[in-house]
mmCIF file of N, CA and C in Angstrom:
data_model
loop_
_atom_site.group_PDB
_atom_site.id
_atom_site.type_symbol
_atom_site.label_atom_id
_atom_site.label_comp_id
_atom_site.label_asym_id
_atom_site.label_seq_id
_atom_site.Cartn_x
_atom_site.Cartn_y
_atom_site.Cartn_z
ATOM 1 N N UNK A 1 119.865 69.424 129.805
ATOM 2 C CA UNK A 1 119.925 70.262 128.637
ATOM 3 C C UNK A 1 119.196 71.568 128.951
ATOM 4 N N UNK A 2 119.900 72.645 128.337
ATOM 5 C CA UNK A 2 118.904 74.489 128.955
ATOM 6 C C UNK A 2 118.768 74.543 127.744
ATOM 7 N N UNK A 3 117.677 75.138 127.107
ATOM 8 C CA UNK A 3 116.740 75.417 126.211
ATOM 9 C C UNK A 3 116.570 76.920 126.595
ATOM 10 N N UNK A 4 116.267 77.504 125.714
ATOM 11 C CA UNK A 4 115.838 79.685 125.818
ATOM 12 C C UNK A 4 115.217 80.055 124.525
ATOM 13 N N UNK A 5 114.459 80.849 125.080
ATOM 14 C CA UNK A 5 114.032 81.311 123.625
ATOM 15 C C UNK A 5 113.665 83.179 123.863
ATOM 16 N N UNK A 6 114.235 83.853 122.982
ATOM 17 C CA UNK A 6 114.119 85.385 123.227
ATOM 18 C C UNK A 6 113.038 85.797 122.186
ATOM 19 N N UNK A 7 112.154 86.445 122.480
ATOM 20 C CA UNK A 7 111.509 87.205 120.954
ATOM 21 C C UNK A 7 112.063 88.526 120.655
ATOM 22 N N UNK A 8 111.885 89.155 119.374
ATOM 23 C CA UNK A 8 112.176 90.263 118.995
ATOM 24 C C UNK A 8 112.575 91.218 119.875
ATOM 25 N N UNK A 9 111.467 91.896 120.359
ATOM 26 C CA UNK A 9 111.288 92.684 121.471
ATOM 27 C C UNK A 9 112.441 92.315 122.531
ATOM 28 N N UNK A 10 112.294 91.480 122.884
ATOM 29 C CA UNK A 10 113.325 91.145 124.189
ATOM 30 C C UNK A 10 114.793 90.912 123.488
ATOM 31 N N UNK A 11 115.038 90.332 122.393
ATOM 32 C CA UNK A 11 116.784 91.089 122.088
ATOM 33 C C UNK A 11 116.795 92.261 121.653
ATOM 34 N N UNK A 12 115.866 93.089 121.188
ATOM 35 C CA UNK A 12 116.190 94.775 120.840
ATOM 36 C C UNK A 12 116.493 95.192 122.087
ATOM 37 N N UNK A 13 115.843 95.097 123.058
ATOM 38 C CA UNK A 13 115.785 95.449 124.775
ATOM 39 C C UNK A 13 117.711 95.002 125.054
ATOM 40 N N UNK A 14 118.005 94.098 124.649
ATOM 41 C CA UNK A 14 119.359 93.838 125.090
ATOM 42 C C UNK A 14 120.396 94.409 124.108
ATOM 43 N N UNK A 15 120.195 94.360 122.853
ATOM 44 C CA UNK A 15 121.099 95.235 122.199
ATOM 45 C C UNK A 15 120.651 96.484 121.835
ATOM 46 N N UNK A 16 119.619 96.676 121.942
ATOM 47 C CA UNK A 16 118.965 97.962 121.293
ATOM 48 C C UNK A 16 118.078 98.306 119.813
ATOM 49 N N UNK A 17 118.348 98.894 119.205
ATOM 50 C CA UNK A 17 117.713 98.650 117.882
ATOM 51 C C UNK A 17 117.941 100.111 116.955
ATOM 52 N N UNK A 18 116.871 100.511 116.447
ATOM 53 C CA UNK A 18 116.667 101.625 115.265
ATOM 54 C C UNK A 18 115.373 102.578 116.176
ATOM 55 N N UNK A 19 116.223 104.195 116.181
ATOM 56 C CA UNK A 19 114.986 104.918 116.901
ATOM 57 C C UNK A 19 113.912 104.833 115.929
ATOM 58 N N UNK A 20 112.792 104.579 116.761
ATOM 59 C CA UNK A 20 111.810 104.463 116.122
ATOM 60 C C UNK A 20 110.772 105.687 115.319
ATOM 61 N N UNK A 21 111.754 107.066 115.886
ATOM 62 C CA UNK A 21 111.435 108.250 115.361
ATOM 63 C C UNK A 21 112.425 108.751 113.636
ATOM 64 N N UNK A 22 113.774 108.881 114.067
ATOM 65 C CA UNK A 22 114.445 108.868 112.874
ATOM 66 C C UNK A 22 115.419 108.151 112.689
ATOM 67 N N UNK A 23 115.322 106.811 113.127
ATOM 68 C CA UNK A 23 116.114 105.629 112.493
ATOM 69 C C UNK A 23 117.485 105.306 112.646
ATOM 70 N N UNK A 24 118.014 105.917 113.497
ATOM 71 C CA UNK A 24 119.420 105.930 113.695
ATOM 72 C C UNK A 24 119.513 104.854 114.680
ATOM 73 N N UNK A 25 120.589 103.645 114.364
ATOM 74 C CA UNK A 25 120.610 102.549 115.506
ATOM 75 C C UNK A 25 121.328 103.098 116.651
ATOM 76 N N UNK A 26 120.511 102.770 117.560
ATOM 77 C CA UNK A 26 120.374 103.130 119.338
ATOM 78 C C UNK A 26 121.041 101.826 120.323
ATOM 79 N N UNK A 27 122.118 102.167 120.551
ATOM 80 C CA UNK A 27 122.318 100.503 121.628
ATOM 81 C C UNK A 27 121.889 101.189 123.526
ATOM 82 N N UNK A 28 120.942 99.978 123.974
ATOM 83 C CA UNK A 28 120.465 100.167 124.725
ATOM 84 C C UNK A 28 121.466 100.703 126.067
ATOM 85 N N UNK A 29 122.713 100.662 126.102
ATOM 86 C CA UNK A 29 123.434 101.303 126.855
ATOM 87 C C UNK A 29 123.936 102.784 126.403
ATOM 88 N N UNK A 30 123.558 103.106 125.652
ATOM 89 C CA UNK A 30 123.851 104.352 125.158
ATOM 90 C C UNK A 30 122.830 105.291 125.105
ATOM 91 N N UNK A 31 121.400 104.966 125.249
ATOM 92 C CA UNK A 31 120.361 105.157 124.648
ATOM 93 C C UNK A 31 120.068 106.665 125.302
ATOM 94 N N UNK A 32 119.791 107.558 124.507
ATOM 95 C CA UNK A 32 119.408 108.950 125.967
ATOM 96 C C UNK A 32 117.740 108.811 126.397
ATOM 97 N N UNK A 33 117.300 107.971 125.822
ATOM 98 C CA UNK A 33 115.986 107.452 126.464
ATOM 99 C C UNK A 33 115.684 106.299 125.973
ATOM 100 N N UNK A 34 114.634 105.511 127.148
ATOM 101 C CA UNK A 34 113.998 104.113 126.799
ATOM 102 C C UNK A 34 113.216 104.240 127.319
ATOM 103 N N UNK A 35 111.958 103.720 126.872
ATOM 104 C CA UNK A 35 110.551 103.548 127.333
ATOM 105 C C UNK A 35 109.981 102.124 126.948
ATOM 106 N N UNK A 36 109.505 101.434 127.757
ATOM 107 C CA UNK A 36 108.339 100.383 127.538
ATOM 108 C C UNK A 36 106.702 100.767 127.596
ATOM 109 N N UNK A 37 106.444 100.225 125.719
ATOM 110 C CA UNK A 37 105.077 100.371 125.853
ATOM 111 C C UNK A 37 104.818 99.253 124.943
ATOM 112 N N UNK A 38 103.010 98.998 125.702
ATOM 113 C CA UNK A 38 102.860 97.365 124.763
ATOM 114 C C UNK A 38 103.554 96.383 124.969
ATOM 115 N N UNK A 39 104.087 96.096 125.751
ATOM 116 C CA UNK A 39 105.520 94.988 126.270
ATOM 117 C C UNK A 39 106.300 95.169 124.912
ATOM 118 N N UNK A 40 107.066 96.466 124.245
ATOM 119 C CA UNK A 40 108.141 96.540 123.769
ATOM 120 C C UNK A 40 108.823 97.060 124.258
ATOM 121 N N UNK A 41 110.123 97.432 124.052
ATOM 122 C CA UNK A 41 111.223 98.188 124.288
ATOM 123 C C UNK A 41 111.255 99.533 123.208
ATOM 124 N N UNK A 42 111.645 100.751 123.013
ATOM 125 C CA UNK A 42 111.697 101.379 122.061
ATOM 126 C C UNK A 42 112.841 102.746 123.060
ATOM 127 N N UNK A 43 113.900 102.483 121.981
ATOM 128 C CA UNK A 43 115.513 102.937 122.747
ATOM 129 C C UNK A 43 115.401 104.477 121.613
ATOM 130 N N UNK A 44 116.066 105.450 122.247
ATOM 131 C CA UNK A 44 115.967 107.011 121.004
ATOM 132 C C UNK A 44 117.472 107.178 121.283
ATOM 133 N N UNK A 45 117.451 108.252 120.358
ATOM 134 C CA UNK A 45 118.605 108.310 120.272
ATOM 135 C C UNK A 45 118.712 109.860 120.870
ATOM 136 N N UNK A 46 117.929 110.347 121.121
ATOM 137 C CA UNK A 46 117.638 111.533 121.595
ATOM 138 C C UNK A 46 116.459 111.953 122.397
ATOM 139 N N UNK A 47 116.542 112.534 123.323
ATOM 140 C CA UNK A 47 115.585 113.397 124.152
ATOM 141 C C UNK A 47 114.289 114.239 123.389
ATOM 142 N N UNK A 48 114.502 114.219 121.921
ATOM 143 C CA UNK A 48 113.974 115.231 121.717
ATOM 144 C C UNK A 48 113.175 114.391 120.373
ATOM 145 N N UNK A 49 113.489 112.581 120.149
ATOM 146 C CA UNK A 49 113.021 112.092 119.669
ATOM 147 C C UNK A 49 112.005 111.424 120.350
ATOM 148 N N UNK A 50 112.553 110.882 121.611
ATOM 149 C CA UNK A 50 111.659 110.228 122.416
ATOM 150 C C UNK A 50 110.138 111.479 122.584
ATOM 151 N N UNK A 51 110.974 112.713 123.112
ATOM 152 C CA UNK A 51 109.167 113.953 122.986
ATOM 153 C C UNK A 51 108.024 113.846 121.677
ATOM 154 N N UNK A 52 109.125 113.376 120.411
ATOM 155 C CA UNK A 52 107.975 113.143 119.558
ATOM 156 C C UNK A 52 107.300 111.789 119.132
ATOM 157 N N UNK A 53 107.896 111.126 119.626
ATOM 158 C CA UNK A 53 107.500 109.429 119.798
ATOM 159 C C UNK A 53 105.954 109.992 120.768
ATOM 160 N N UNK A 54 106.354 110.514 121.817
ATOM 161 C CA UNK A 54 105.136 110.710 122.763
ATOM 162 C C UNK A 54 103.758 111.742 122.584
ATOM 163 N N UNK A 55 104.141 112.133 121.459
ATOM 164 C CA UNK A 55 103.538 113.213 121.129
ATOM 165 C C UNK A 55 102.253 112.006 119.824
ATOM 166 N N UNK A 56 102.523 111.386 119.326
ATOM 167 C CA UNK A 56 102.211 110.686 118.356
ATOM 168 C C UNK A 56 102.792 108.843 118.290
ATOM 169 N N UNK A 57 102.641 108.497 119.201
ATOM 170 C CA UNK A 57 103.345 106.852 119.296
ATOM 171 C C UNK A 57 102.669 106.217 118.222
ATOM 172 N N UNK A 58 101.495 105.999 118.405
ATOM 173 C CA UNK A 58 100.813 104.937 116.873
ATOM 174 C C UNK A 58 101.445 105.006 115.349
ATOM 175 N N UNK A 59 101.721 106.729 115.350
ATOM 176 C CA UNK A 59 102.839 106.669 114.208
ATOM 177 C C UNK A 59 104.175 105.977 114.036
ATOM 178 N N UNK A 60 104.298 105.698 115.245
ATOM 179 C CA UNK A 60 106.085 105.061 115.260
ATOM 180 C C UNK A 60 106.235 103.924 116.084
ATOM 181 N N UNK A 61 104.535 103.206 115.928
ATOM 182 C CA UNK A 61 104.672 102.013 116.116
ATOM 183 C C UNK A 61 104.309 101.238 117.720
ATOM 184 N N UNK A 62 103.825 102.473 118.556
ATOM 185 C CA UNK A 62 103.594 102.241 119.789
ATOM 186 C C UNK A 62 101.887 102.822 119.734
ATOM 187 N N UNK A 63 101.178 102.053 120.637
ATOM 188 C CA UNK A 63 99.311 102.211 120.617
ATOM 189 C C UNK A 63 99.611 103.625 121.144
ATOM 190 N N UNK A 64 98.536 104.344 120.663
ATOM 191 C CA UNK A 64 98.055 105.770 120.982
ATOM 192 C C UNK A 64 97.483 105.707 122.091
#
């Protein structure tokens, strides 16, 4: 018998999720950026969302 178990984090990483800057769902093959921080995944939907994710992460959910 195979048994699996995924957490949150690790199926957003496979399908993607909601930018964590302005909310628009991001699939991780599409994504114009991805970064791992904190062992999450966090997919943008833009270049220019991911700059402000980095500019301020604790706001959008990633440690400062």
């Amino acid at each position: 018998m195979f048994t699996s178990s995924i957490n949150v984090e690790g199926l957003q990483a496979l399908i993607g999720g909601k930018d964590p800057v302005c909310g628009k769902d991001v699939q991780s093959s599409t994504a114009a950026a991805t970064i791992n921080r904190d062992n999450k995944t966090f997919h943008f939907c833009s270049t220019e969302c991911k700059s402000t994710f980095d500019a301020d992460p604790g706001k959008y959910g990633g440690s400062s």
